[in-house]
Coordinates of C-alpha atoms in Angstrom, one line a residue:
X1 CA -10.4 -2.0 26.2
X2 CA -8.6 -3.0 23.1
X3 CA -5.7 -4.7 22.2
X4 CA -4.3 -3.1 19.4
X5 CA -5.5 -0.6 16.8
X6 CA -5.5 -1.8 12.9
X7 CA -5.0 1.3 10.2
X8 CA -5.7 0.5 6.7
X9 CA -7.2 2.6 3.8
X10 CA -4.2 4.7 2.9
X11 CA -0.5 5.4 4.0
X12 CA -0.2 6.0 7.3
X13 CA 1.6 9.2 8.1
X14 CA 5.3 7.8 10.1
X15 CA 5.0 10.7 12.4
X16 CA 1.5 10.1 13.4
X17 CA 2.6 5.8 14.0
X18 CA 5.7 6.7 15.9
X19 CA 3.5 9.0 18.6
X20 CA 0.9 6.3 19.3
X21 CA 3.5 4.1 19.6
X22 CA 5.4 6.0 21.9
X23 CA 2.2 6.7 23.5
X24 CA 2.0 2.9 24.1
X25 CA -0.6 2.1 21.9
X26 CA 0.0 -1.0 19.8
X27 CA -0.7 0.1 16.1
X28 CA -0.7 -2.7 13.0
X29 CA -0.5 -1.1 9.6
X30 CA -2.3 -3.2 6.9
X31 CA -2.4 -3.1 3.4
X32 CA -4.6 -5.1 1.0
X33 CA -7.8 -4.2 -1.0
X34 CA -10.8 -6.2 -2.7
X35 CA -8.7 -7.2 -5.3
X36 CA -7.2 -9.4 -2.2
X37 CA -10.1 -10.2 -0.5
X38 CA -9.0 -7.9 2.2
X39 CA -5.7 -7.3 4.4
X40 CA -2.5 -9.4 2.9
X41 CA 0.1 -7.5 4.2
X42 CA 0.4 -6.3 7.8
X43 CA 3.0 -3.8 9.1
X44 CA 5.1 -4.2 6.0
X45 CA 4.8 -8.6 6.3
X46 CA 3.0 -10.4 3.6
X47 CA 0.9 -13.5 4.7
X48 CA 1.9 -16.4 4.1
X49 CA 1.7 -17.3 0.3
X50 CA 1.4 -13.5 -0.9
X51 CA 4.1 -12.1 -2.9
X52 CA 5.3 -8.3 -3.0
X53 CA 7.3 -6.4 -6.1
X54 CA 7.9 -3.0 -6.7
X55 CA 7.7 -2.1 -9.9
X56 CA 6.4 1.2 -11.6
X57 CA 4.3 0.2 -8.6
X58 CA 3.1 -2.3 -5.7
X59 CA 2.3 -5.6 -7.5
X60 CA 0.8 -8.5 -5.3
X61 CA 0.3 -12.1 -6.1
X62 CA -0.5 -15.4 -4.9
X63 CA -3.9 -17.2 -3.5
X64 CA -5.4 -14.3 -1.9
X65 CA -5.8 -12.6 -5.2
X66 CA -8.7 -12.2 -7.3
X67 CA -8.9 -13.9 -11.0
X68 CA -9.6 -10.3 -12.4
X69 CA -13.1 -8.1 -12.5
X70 CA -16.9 -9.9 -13.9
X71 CA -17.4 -8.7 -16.9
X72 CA -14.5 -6.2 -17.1
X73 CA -11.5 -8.1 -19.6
X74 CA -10.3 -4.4 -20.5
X75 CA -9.9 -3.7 -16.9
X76 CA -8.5 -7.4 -16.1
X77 CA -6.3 -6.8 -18.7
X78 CA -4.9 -3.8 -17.6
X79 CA -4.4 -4.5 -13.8
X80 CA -3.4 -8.0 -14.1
X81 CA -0.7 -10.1 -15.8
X82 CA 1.4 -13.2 -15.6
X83 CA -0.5 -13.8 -12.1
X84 CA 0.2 -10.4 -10.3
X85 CA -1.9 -7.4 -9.8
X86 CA -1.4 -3.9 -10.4
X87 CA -2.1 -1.7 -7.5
X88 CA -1.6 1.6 -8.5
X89 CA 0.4 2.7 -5.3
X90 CA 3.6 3.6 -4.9
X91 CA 6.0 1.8 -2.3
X92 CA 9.2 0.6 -1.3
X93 CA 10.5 -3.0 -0.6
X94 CA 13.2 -2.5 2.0
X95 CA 16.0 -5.2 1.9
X96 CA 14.6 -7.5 4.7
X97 CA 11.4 -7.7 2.1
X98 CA 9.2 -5.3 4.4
X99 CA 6.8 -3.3 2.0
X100 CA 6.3 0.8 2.8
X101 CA 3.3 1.9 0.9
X102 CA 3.7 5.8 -0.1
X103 CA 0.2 6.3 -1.1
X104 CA -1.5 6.1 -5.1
X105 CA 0.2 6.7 -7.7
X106 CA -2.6 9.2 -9.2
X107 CA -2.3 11.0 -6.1
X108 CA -0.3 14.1 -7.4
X109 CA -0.4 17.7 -7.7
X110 CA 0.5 19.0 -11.2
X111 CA 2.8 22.2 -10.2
X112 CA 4.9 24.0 -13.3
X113 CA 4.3 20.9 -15.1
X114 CA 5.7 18.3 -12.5
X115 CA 3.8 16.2 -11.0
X116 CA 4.1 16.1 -6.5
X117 CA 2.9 14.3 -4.3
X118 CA 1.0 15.9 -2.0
X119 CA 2.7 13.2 1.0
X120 CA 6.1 14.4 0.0
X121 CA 4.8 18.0 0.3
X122 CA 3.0 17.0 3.9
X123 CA 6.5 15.7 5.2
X124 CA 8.4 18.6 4.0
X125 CA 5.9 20.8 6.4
X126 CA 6.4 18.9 9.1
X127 CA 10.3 19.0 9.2

């Protein structure tokens, strides 16, 4: 048996959470990649210590993150400043401080010369 299940690795579709849930199934969303030495935010919660802002994107800060990439200063550079780190995803802070990741920020579609995301095309199916 299990206790709960743990889903990581990319947004998790809301529709998809709300059935296992309903189903009784105890589901923890977490967010966090090697830059942070793993999970530092679970079902929209930072850990102690870790800061969230939304930005262009998700930035994350405090102890759990990295110093930047060995041997990489352009790519240290580029993903982190001032103590925060870049993520490249897209996301929401809702007013309580709870973080919704959307999925990447790359993650588009190029239709007509506008750029969709392929989740915002997924929930528009599914409604």
């Amino acid at each position: 048996s299990f206790d709960a299940v743990l889903v990581g690795g990319a947004a998790a579709d809301p529709a998809l959470l709300e059935r296992a849930r309903a189903a009784g199934v105890r589901v923890r969303t977490t967010y966090g990649m090697s830059e942070t030495a793993g999970g530092c935010v679970y079902d929209g919660v930072p850990l102690d210590g870790v800061r969230v802002r939304v930005t262009e994107g998700v930035e994350l800060a405090g102890p759990v993150l990295a110093s930047g990439y060995r041997l990489d200063p352009a790519g240290t550079a580029a993903a982190f400043a001032d103590g925060w780190f870049r993520t490249r995803d897209a996301g929401s802070l809702a007013p309580d401080g709870t973080l919704t990741v959307h999925g990447r920020l790359d993650d588009v579609v190029i239709s007509g010369g506008v750029n969709v995301s392929p989740q915002a095309v997924e929930a528009a199916l599914r409604e």
